[in-house]
Amino acid sequence: MIRRILLPIILFLAIAEYGQSFDGFYNIQSTFSTYRISEETDSNRFSLSHTFFANHSESFDIFNTSINANAFGKIKSGEDQEADKTKSKFESKITEFYISMGSDSIFFDFGKKHIKTGTALFKSPTYYFDSVSGSTWKRDSNSEKKTKEGTIGLKAEWINPIFTVSEYFSPRITINDDREKNIERFTSEQDFHRSLSSLSFRIINLDASLFFLYTKRNHGTKINSGLTSNISIGESFTFYIDASIADKKYNYLPDDNLYTIEEILIKKPIEASSGISYTIDENNTLYAEYYYNGAGLNKSDYDDALDYMDKMNSFNYGSAALLSGKYGLFNMGKHYVMIRGSFSINDSYDFTAMNILNLYDKSGLFQSEILFDGEGFIITFMGRNYYGRKKTEISYFSNIREASAEFEVYF
Amino acid sequence: MKIYLSLLLFVLSIHINADDGNAILKEVDARIYTPNMAFEMDISAYKGSKLRDSNRIAGYSKDSDRSLVLLYFISPASLKGRKMLMEGNYIWMQMPRTKNAIRLSPMQILLGEASNGDVARTRFSADYNAVHDGNEMIDGKKCERLILEVKSDKKGSTYSKIILRIGADKLPVYAEFFAESGKMMKKVFYRSFSPFGGKMMQKKIEIFDAVNSENHTIMEYVKIGAKNLPLSHFTKEYLDRFQYTSFGAQ
């Protein structure tokens, strides 16, 4: 397993012999979490997990064409494996592995790459290739490369000074994922084809991108159209908006007899995030962001769903987790806000705090982070607290409190 | 009548001084080597004689109607891999290991006393109108004094006014930079010129904080070479793809 992770690194070190430059980092992250397992007894279970990331990026010339190669691997251990003894304690994955090449204005990326689209920090509706779901939550958009798994595909991009056109195609890849042996997966398994076309341009102070996403599934297709834009106001303020409309989406609600969960079709739901950032200097920034989820549940459905999860949970039925899992975090409600500030304490220490709030049930997430940069290595301590009363969106996600320490060596 | 004549002569003299000033400024710009080039530069910030901070940055500049510069931070280790695109007064910065580029203004980026406005400056005459304002001795050298006011369409530039002293060889010797409020921000000495690409290249620039003169920064080119990257590389979209590769110096 480790061999599979190290192989690309060794490969790139070998290539570095002929290359012109390389960048990369090693990152070890340890997370300590408390899981509240019973509301009544308030008893907790503790878990400790470690994640090791390795990234190498190499640039070299072949036949006068500059080629950039990236490998990014992850080994994770110590997750809560108690429930399933057949699972290995280790998970290993190549999260990114791609090469980039191009001419003066036309570029290609081939392989497994994380495709980031959208400006919003908390949640961008145009972030179509965000592979994170469920109870995990990204720290913020500035940690994308560390934690995000890419998708396999081919990207072609035409960049010129006036506009940029790009096309990204990610094919259907279904493999036999043998979890018992925990085979390291190179692919990001998906049972549909996806094609994302985009056009980006600037008009005076306004930067904008238009997106068109076509998804072909076994039964039918799905279409999303999106827009991201940001405009600078004076020296310090930037206003941004990301919006997307899908032709359809499904919600999940308990049926009348409360034994099954049924799919509810929603036609043309709109999602939008808008925010404003205030930049004091390169190290000190404030953000405020509002997220509107058109596919979110209306008040009565929201209360029904939470009632259902609460009842099923008290009977210890798995359907509560099933329903909450279908939504993931911060998807059930219609209105959310986020504020985030990052500040430089001195040359070595940075402090970041972020709060996300579900405006309907007032549950949310608060996290803070202190980063020490020691010239060649970074140590980060992060605390994360999910808060909310019983029968709120947050209360059905198991990670209630979490503390993590991260050590990173970069070169 | 005498009053009107005096007024007319005064107005004409201003006009002539402005014409002279702009002509001299264009001459200065023509003497100094402007892009296209690749470079590596050391930026060292001092407090008194003590070194506070040191950066080595590499980059490419492009001859264009805007100041176009791509920068890559080589050191210190904490900044290595940071990339910046400067398009006039727009600066896009991408931190290492991230996907999003953030927009900053030239004054929001801290490199000792040197703002990116200083680093990126390639031509004075693109951003400023000049008026000739007599002569002055600087470091024992007779210099022409030019007062530069930012052009109306370049408002938002790092400095709204510059008083520039030019040597007999039409190369800058010393300048004072003023903010929009009229406050003097920096004093800059252009210390060393050497021939490059058929013109003169300012190899070393010393910048003093006008408020606290103990704080000063030295910007020094350690490597330069001719390089003409395509215009498409000086875009925000290209920033994620930008990889700096070392080059042979000229």
XYZ file of C-alpha atoms in Angstrom:
661
model
C 0.000 0.000 0.000
C 2.698 2.457 1.004
C 4.552 1.344 -2.091
C 1.633 2.592 -4.185
C 1.830 6.007 -2.602
C 5.584 6.248 -2.783
C 5.825 5.079 -6.378
C 4.804 8.383 -7.952
C 7.036 10.264 -5.543
C 10.038 8.139 -6.436
C 9.101 8.520 -10.082
C 9.038 12.287 -9.795
C 12.261 12.382 -7.830
C 13.812 10.440 -10.685
C 12.284 12.839 -13.190
C 13.547 15.748 -11.114
C 16.989 14.740 -12.231
C 15.971 15.992 -15.674
C 13.402 18.547 -14.650
C 13.829 22.248 -14.144
C 11.970 22.797 -10.916
C 9.812 20.994 -8.460
C 7.567 21.871 -5.579
C 5.780 19.797 -3.042
C 5.021 19.084 0.529
C 4.513 16.384 3.110
C 1.706 16.838 5.544
C 0.788 14.834 8.628
C -2.533 15.590 10.242
C -3.778 14.060 13.485
C -7.371 14.565 14.491
C -8.896 13.865 17.857
C -12.681 13.726 17.904
C -15.377 13.126 20.423
C -18.498 11.407 19.189
C -21.606 11.805 21.255
C -23.265 8.403 21.011
C -26.251 8.912 23.247
C -28.269 12.044 23.851
C -29.783 10.562 27.023
C -26.601 9.556 28.798
C -24.467 12.153 27.087
C -21.795 9.463 26.760
C -18.988 9.952 24.304
C -16.642 7.857 22.261
C -13.219 9.133 21.294
C -11.301 8.628 18.119
C -7.881 9.516 16.837
C -7.016 9.476 13.164
C -3.884 10.356 11.236
C -3.595 11.407 7.646
C -0.413 11.641 5.666
C -0.356 13.598 2.428
C 2.476 13.733 -0.041
C 2.600 15.975 -3.055
C 5.218 16.406 -5.743
C 4.907 18.733 -8.674
C 7.499 18.641 -11.407
C 8.079 20.694 -14.510
C 10.209 19.600 -17.460
C 10.547 20.119 -21.197
C 10.043 17.463 -23.851
C 10.314 18.451 -27.514
C 10.081 22.126 -26.510
C 6.780 21.517 -24.726
C 6.607 22.302 -21.050
C 5.032 19.442 -19.153
C 3.992 19.645 -15.560
C 3.349 16.488 -13.600
C 1.677 16.266 -10.203
C 1.210 13.390 -7.811
C -0.745 13.698 -4.634
C -1.333 10.759 -2.339
C -2.997 10.223 0.991
C -2.760 7.541 3.661
C -5.288 7.685 6.436
C -5.358 5.540 9.529
C -7.263 5.116 12.734
C -10.757 6.095 11.629
C -13.573 4.667 13.655
C -13.225 1.104 12.442
C -14.703 -0.563 15.498
C -18.046 -1.201 13.870
C -16.678 -3.152 10.956
C -13.816 -5.476 11.779
C -13.467 -6.516 8.136
C -12.186 -3.072 7.260
C -8.533 -2.303 7.324
C -7.365 0.371 9.705
C -5.689 2.033 6.776
C -7.047 3.759 3.757
C -4.715 4.790 0.989
C -5.578 6.794 -2.032
C -4.007 8.679 -4.889
C -6.015 11.855 -4.677
C -4.429 13.600 -7.643
C -2.212 12.334 -10.414
C -2.108 14.292 -13.631
C 0.057 15.854 -16.249
C -0.385 19.278 -17.768
C 0.974 20.388 -21.097
C 0.285 23.032 -23.650
C 1.401 25.621 -26.140
C 1.264 29.410 -25.803
C -2.474 29.561 -25.268
C -3.940 26.044 -25.454
C -3.437 23.724 -22.501
C -4.390 20.195 -21.578
C -4.630 18.391 -18.249
C -4.947 14.674 -18.236
C -5.407 12.380 -15.271
C -6.959 12.667 -11.872
C -7.252 16.293 -10.905
C -9.277 18.335 -8.513
C -11.333 20.814 -10.528
C -12.230 23.905 -8.528
C -14.856 26.237 -9.911
C -16.501 29.066 -8.031
C -15.478 31.879 -5.736
C -17.549 31.417 -2.584
C -15.687 30.171 0.487
C -18.409 28.418 2.436
C -20.369 26.870 -0.371
C -20.245 27.521 -4.072
C -23.170 26.210 -6.134
C -20.846 26.103 -9.140
C -18.356 23.850 -7.386
C -19.534 20.908 -9.457
C -16.619 18.606 -8.767
C -16.578 18.887 -4.999
C -16.106 15.293 -3.953
C -16.616 15.891 -0.243
C -19.987 14.952 1.110
C -21.577 13.771 4.296
C -20.296 14.827 7.657
C -16.806 15.826 6.596
C -16.353 19.504 6.111
C -13.609 21.358 4.315
C -11.688 23.870 6.364
C -12.027 26.582 3.780
C -11.257 27.015 0.138
C -7.615 27.660 0.868
C -7.078 24.062 1.898
C -8.528 22.576 -1.258
C -5.367 21.039 -2.590
C -4.630 19.273 0.650
C -7.883 17.513 1.196
C -9.808 17.232 -2.019
C -9.911 14.174 -4.152
C -9.843 14.796 -7.878
C -11.826 13.223 -10.684
C -10.394 11.482 -13.710
C -10.770 13.453 -16.869
C -9.351 15.486 -19.679
C -9.375 19.247 -19.583
C -8.717 21.459 -22.584
C -8.340 25.172 -22.030
C -7.851 28.046 -24.405
C -6.503 31.085 -22.581
C -6.182 34.410 -24.304
C -6.020 37.945 -22.888
C -9.722 38.637 -23.562
C -11.428 35.430 -22.480
C -10.825 31.804 -21.524
C -12.766 28.830 -22.782
C -12.442 25.434 -21.187
C -13.943 22.007 -21.555
C -13.560 19.266 -18.987
C -14.770 15.763 -19.643
C -14.900 13.155 -16.930
C -15.986 9.709 -18.126
C -18.047 7.140 -16.345
C -15.721 4.892 -14.374
C -17.147 1.986 -12.460
C -14.705 -0.375 -10.859
C -15.032 -3.266 -8.511
C -14.143 -1.586 -5.266
C -12.999 -4.348 -2.984
C -13.238 -2.625 0.359
C -12.326 -5.741 2.337
C -8.869 -5.675 0.892
C -8.973 -1.922 0.849
C -7.538 -1.694 -2.609
C -6.108 1.681 -3.183
C -8.220 3.494 -5.672
C -6.683 5.570 -8.349
C -10.002 6.482 -9.817
C -12.796 8.534 -8.416
C -15.545 6.067 -9.030
C -18.645 7.487 -10.705
C -21.484 5.890 -12.610
C -22.096 8.795 -14.946
C -20.343 10.891 -17.568
C -19.841 14.581 -16.910
C -18.944 17.403 -19.234
C -18.293 20.920 -17.958
C -17.918 23.808 -20.396
C -16.983 27.260 -19.229
C -16.352 30.734 -20.562
C -14.514 33.310 -18.426
C -14.057 36.985 -19.222
C -13.503 40.374 -17.647
C -15.379 43.621 -18.175
C -13.615 46.533 -16.431
C -13.651 45.487 -12.731
C -15.961 42.520 -13.190
C -14.605 38.993 -13.589
C -17.218 36.470 -14.640
C -17.476 32.825 -15.685
C -20.400 30.996 -17.236
C -20.749 27.233 -16.789
C -22.722 24.504 -18.444
C -22.604 21.038 -16.881
C -24.056 18.010 -18.639
C -24.353 14.767 -16.680
C -25.392 11.513 -18.318
C -26.625 8.847 -15.982
C -27.891 5.341 -16.625
C -31.409 6.655 -16.578
C -31.595 10.088 -18.065
C -29.528 13.211 -17.948
C -29.037 16.205 -15.709
C -28.151 19.747 -16.704
C -26.761 22.597 -14.598
C -26.120 26.139 -15.727
C -24.019 28.394 -13.551
C -22.473 31.799 -13.174
C -19.683 33.099 -10.978
C -18.670 36.723 -10.831
C -16.721 39.051 -8.624
C -16.305 42.774 -8.741
C -13.754 44.931 -6.962
C -15.008 47.946 -5.106
C -12.238 50.334 -4.210
C -8.960 48.941 -2.926
C -10.274 46.695 -0.190
C -13.720 45.338 -0.999
C -14.660 42.536 -3.357
C -18.245 41.488 -3.914
C -18.856 38.047 -5.361
C -21.770 35.890 -6.376
C -21.949 32.261 -7.535
C -25.273 30.906 -8.777
C -26.481 27.744 -10.407
C -29.744 26.316 -11.681
C -30.300 22.607 -12.237
C -33.034 21.133 -14.403
C -34.035 18.912 -11.485
C -32.990 17.743 -8.070
C -34.375 15.314 -5.501
C -35.194 15.774 -1.872
C -35.791 12.937 0.556
C -38.608 12.822 3.030
C -40.241 10.146 5.189
C -43.455 8.872 3.669
C -46.726 8.950 5.552
C -46.254 5.574 7.253
C -42.784 6.652 8.455
C -41.130 3.412 7.370
C -39.646 4.454 4.092
C -37.987 7.495 2.619
C -39.335 8.759 -0.649
C -37.766 10.897 -3.338
C -39.401 14.223 -4.071
C -38.648 15.795 -7.433
C -37.839 19.516 -7.404
C -37.822 21.266 -10.748
C -35.273 23.936 -11.550
C -34.000 24.729 -8.063
C -31.721 27.747 -7.800
C -28.699 27.876 -5.518
C -26.754 31.059 -4.910
C -23.920 32.259 -2.703
C -23.064 35.892 -2.415
C -20.448 37.470 -0.252
C -18.205 40.379 0.392
C -14.582 40.352 1.398
C -12.615 43.108 3.050
C -8.878 42.884 2.594
C -6.695 44.834 4.983
C -3.515 43.410 3.525
C -2.353 40.086 2.160
C -2.525 38.425 5.598
C -5.644 40.018 7.097
C -9.015 39.412 5.486
C -12.658 39.367 6.517
C -15.444 37.548 4.694
C -19.220 37.548 5.074
C -21.228 35.183 2.924
C -24.863 34.205 2.461
C -25.927 30.925 0.862
C -29.401 30.356 -0.538
C -30.342 26.748 -1.160
C -33.423 26.660 -3.387
C -33.666 22.892 -2.990
C -33.683 23.172 0.804
C -36.704 21.978 2.725
C -39.557 24.292 3.489
C -40.486 24.822 7.124
C -43.028 22.013 7.545
C -40.951 19.424 5.624
C -37.878 20.465 7.578
C -39.650 19.914 10.880
C -41.107 16.598 9.646
C -37.693 15.342 8.607
C -36.117 16.291 11.936
C -39.021 14.724 13.868
C -38.616 11.554 11.865
C -34.867 11.402 12.449
C -35.351 12.057 16.113
C -37.929 9.266 16.476
C -35.924 6.760 14.446
C -32.809 7.664 16.357
C -34.505 7.046 19.696
C -35.472 3.539 18.434
C -31.903 3.131 17.272
C -33.116 2.637 13.686
C -30.584 3.232 10.957
C -33.074 5.089 8.804
C -32.337 8.277 10.732
C -28.732 8.140 9.646
C -29.873 7.136 6.176
C -31.979 10.263 5.810
C -29.381 12.635 7.262
C -26.741 10.981 5.090
C -28.756 11.691 1.958
C -28.566 15.384 2.636
C -25.046 15.719 3.966
C -24.116 18.724 6.022
C -25.533 22.181 5.338
C -27.947 21.005 2.642
C -31.285 20.646 4.405
C -31.925 24.301 5.152
C -32.661 27.104 2.746
C -30.627 29.928 4.279
C -27.109 29.917 5.732
C -24.599 32.601 6.592
C -20.868 32.453 7.164
C -18.403 34.920 8.572
C -14.700 34.316 8.506
C -11.687 36.322 9.520
C -8.026 35.546 9.133
C -5.436 37.643 10.866
C -1.702 37.698 11.086
C -0.577 37.936 14.715
C 3.066 38.406 13.768
C 5.485 37.117 11.125
C 5.092 33.524 12.352
C 1.550 33.173 13.689
C -1.784 33.402 11.866
C -5.220 33.074 13.408
C -8.406 32.150 11.553
C -11.952 31.888 12.877
C -15.069 30.908 10.978
C -18.709 30.532 11.896
C -21.427 28.935 9.751
C -25.014 29.323 10.847
C -28.209 27.633 9.623
C -30.627 30.557 9.851
C -33.680 28.341 10.308
C -32.743 26.169 13.280
C -29.767 28.233 14.506
C -27.417 25.288 14.483
C -23.976 25.661 13.032
C -20.275 25.184 13.108
C -17.574 27.277 14.728
C -13.953 26.610 14.074
C -10.738 28.356 14.837
C -7.197 27.715 13.826
C -3.749 28.866 14.841
C -0.954 28.387 12.385
C 2.740 28.623 13.129
C 5.048 28.984 10.165
C 8.571 27.953 11.058
C 10.265 28.488 7.671
C 10.099 25.126 5.948
C 7.445 23.657 8.161
C 3.986 24.603 9.390
C 2.269 23.513 12.586
C -1.467 24.061 12.766
C -3.852 23.555 15.670
C -7.529 23.574 14.892
C -10.632 23.296 17.036
C -14.071 22.667 15.609
C -17.364 22.738 17.419
C -20.717 21.810 15.888
C -23.445 23.433 17.898
C -27.212 23.288 17.952
C -30.121 22.161 20.049
C -31.654 18.720 19.803
C -33.610 18.236 16.578
C -31.503 20.548 14.493
C -29.577 19.822 11.316
C -26.279 19.577 13.171
C -27.457 17.141 15.806
C -27.530 14.256 13.302
C -23.884 14.513 12.407
C -21.684 12.606 14.706
C -18.614 14.823 15.035
C -19.585 17.158 17.786
C -16.202 18.379 18.863
C -12.945 17.944 17.111
C -9.364 19.024 17.644
C -6.584 18.445 15.208
C -2.903 19.123 14.894
C -1.146 19.249 11.607
C 2.517 19.207 10.749
C 3.639 20.052 7.282
C 7.051 20.126 5.688
C 7.266 21.870 2.352
C 10.038 22.318 -0.156
C -2.405 94.669 -20.237
C 0.864 93.835 -18.478
C -1.044 91.628 -16.112
C -2.654 89.695 -18.990
C 0.732 89.373 -20.723
C 2.343 88.087 -17.523
C -0.495 85.649 -17.053
C -0.182 84.446 -20.648
C 3.586 83.985 -20.238
C 3.003 82.160 -16.955
C 0.471 79.807 -18.573
C 2.761 79.308 -21.559
C 5.713 78.589 -19.264
C 3.703 75.941 -17.439
C 2.756 74.414 -20.769
C 6.361 74.505 -21.975
C 7.572 73.045 -18.654
C 4.983 70.281 -18.940
C 6.025 69.559 -22.521
C 9.670 69.554 -21.413
C 8.870 67.364 -18.449
C 6.941 64.802 -20.468
C 9.642 64.759 -23.142
C 12.340 64.186 -20.510
C 10.260 61.473 -18.848
C 9.816 59.689 -22.168
C 13.562 59.985 -22.688
C 14.159 58.422 -19.272
C 11.806 55.548 -20.079
C 13.502 55.082 -23.439
C 16.927 54.882 -21.759
C 15.880 52.307 -19.181
C 15.456 48.778 -20.326
C 11.824 47.785 -20.203
C 10.471 44.282 -20.600
C 10.308 41.715 -22.057
C 12.537 39.923 -19.617
C 12.962 37.216 -17.011
C 14.615 38.080 -13.744
C 15.478 37.025 -10.238
C 15.531 39.720 -7.610
C 16.503 39.951 -3.937
C 14.377 42.173 -1.731
C 15.976 42.754 1.675
C 14.287 44.810 4.368
C 16.395 46.419 7.091
C 15.721 48.164 10.364
C 18.804 50.286 10.773
C 21.618 47.900 9.875
C 19.705 44.797 10.999
C 18.202 42.562 8.316
C 14.490 42.155 9.064
C 13.244 40.184 6.123
C 14.610 38.802 2.906
C 12.799 37.537 -0.186
C 14.037 36.217 -3.470
C 11.473 36.504 -6.215
C 11.616 35.509 -9.841
C 9.451 36.712 -12.610
C 8.690 37.710 -16.123
C 7.665 41.118 -17.340
C 5.899 41.980 -20.543
C 6.009 45.089 -22.657
C 2.408 46.219 -22.862
C 0.225 49.277 -22.348
C -0.314 47.935 -18.810
C 2.466 46.890 -16.448
C 2.346 43.110 -16.752
C 4.488 41.068 -14.406
C 4.329 37.430 -13.318
C 6.109 36.756 -10.045
C 7.149 33.588 -8.278
C 8.575 33.561 -4.744
C 11.702 31.431 -4.456
C 12.475 32.189 -0.805
C 11.986 32.312 2.141
C 10.606 28.809 2.500
C 7.358 30.110 3.994
C 6.560 31.993 0.805
C 8.065 29.609 -1.718
C 5.628 28.860 -4.481
C 3.550 31.989 -3.970
C 2.558 33.347 -7.351
C 1.419 36.787 -8.363
C 0.124 38.390 -11.478
C 0.270 42.150 -11.704
C -1.800 43.818 -14.369
C -1.447 47.532 -13.769
C -3.225 48.131 -10.489
C -4.694 44.626 -10.351
C -2.770 42.052 -8.398
C -3.843 38.439 -8.242
C -2.092 36.303 -5.694
C -2.164 32.554 -5.403
C -0.789 30.919 -2.299
C 1.073 27.634 -2.566
C -1.151 24.549 -2.374
C -4.357 26.472 -3.126
C -6.614 26.822 -6.136
C -8.160 30.233 -5.599
C -6.390 33.405 -6.634
C -7.253 36.410 -4.487
C -7.205 40.015 -5.604
C -5.126 42.605 -3.770
C -4.156 46.175 -4.375
C -0.456 47.080 -4.716
C -0.425 48.671 -1.242
C -1.787 45.496 0.376
C 1.252 43.423 -0.413
C 4.134 43.784 1.942
C 7.698 43.342 0.834
C 9.564 45.495 3.299
C 9.230 49.087 2.136
C 8.780 47.945 -1.458
C 5.213 47.649 -2.579
C 4.550 45.769 -5.744
C 3.973 49.118 -7.390
C 7.723 49.594 -7.107
C 8.555 46.128 -8.263
C 6.226 46.306 -11.218
C 7.101 49.792 -12.343
C 8.468 49.635 -15.831
C 7.653 53.016 -17.319
C 6.960 56.299 -15.555
C 5.442 57.983 -18.594
C 2.651 55.382 -18.871
C 1.180 56.468 -15.532
C 2.369 60.032 -14.912
C 2.471 63.490 -16.484
C 5.663 65.385 -15.732
C 6.545 69.039 -15.230
C 10.152 70.203 -15.337
C 10.967 71.979 -12.069
C 14.555 73.196 -12.326
C 17.789 71.566 -11.200
C 19.072 70.183 -7.920
C 22.237 68.583 -6.526
C 21.844 64.983 -5.297
C 24.876 63.167 -3.846
C 27.109 65.755 -5.510
C 25.473 65.184 -8.891
C 23.622 67.883 -10.809
C 20.138 66.565 -11.495
C 17.031 67.769 -13.301
C 13.952 67.800 -11.125
C 10.639 66.498 -12.509
C 7.291 66.626 -10.757
C 5.155 63.671 -11.802
C 1.393 63.736 -11.268
C -0.620 60.587 -11.857
C -2.734 60.642 -15.024
C -6.470 61.011 -14.500
C -7.164 57.547 -15.965
C -4.567 55.979 -13.638
C -6.103 57.115 -10.364
C -5.722 54.345 -7.828
C -2.036 53.943 -8.663
C 0.179 53.277 -5.680
C 1.428 56.879 -5.629
C -0.350 59.975 -6.816
C 2.771 62.129 -7.090
C 6.491 61.525 -7.564
C 9.329 64.047 -7.491
C 12.002 62.509 -9.672
C 15.612 63.626 -10.105
C 17.301 62.768 -13.364
C 21.073 62.731 -13.978
C 22.799 64.190 -17.023
C 22.747 60.709 -18.562
C 18.896 60.824 -18.356
C 18.798 58.041 -15.791
C 16.891 58.332 -12.508
C 18.996 59.153 -9.443
C 16.541 59.818 -6.644
C 12.768 60.053 -6.197
C 10.239 60.921 -3.527
C 6.884 59.144 -3.653
C 3.698 60.732 -2.296
C 0.317 59.231 -1.384
C -2.956 60.806 -2.510
C -3.173 62.655 0.814
C 0.029 64.488 -0.073
C 2.054 62.632 2.548
C 5.533 61.576 1.502
C 5.711 57.768 1.674
C 9.081 56.753 0.323
C 12.457 58.030 -0.731
C 14.086 55.966 -3.436
C 17.699 55.916 -4.644
C 18.524 54.311 -7.974
C 22.015 53.106 -7.232
C 23.349 51.019 -10.030
C 22.818 50.821 -13.776
C 24.398 48.484 -16.255
C 23.847 47.862 -19.960
C 21.285 45.230 -20.923
C 19.465 44.634 -24.193
C 20.988 47.760 -25.726
C 19.656 49.964 -22.907
C 20.404 50.603 -19.251
C 19.077 48.384 -16.519
C 18.622 49.630 -12.957
C 20.208 46.824 -10.983
C 19.807 48.139 -7.466
C 17.114 50.278 -5.870
C 17.209 51.455 -2.268
C 13.892 52.448 -0.711
C 13.593 54.391 2.564
C 10.420 54.763 4.577
C 9.789 58.511 4.584
C 8.223 58.389 8.050
C 10.718 56.094 9.737
C 13.976 56.382 7.847
C 15.480 53.515 9.878
C 13.342 51.180 7.791
C 14.745 50.667 4.364
C 14.620 48.026 1.669
C 17.092 47.108 -1.030
C 15.831 45.596 -4.259
C 18.581 44.106 -6.357
C 18.417 42.121 -9.580
C 20.611 39.055 -9.251
C 19.817 37.579 -12.624
C 18.248 38.976 -15.782
C 17.586 37.535 -19.202
C 15.545 38.414 -22.257
C 12.273 36.492 -22.380
C 9.101 37.283 -24.254
C 6.221 35.226 -22.885
C 2.902 35.259 -24.749
C 0.258 37.713 -23.567
C -2.041 34.811 -22.620
C 0.349 33.928 -19.776
C -0.345 37.240 -18.065
C -3.916 36.336 -17.154
C -5.549 35.209 -13.930
C -6.599 31.957 -15.576
C -2.985 31.098 -16.368
C -1.763 31.741 -12.828
C -2.538 28.221 -11.601
C -0.492 26.820 -14.482
C 2.435 29.177 -14.064
C 5.632 27.319 -13.211
C 8.824 29.228 -12.821
C 11.821 27.603 -14.421
C 15.322 28.840 -13.833
C 17.121 30.420 -16.761
C 20.621 31.350 -17.832
C 21.489 34.944 -17.023
C 22.790 37.444 -19.590
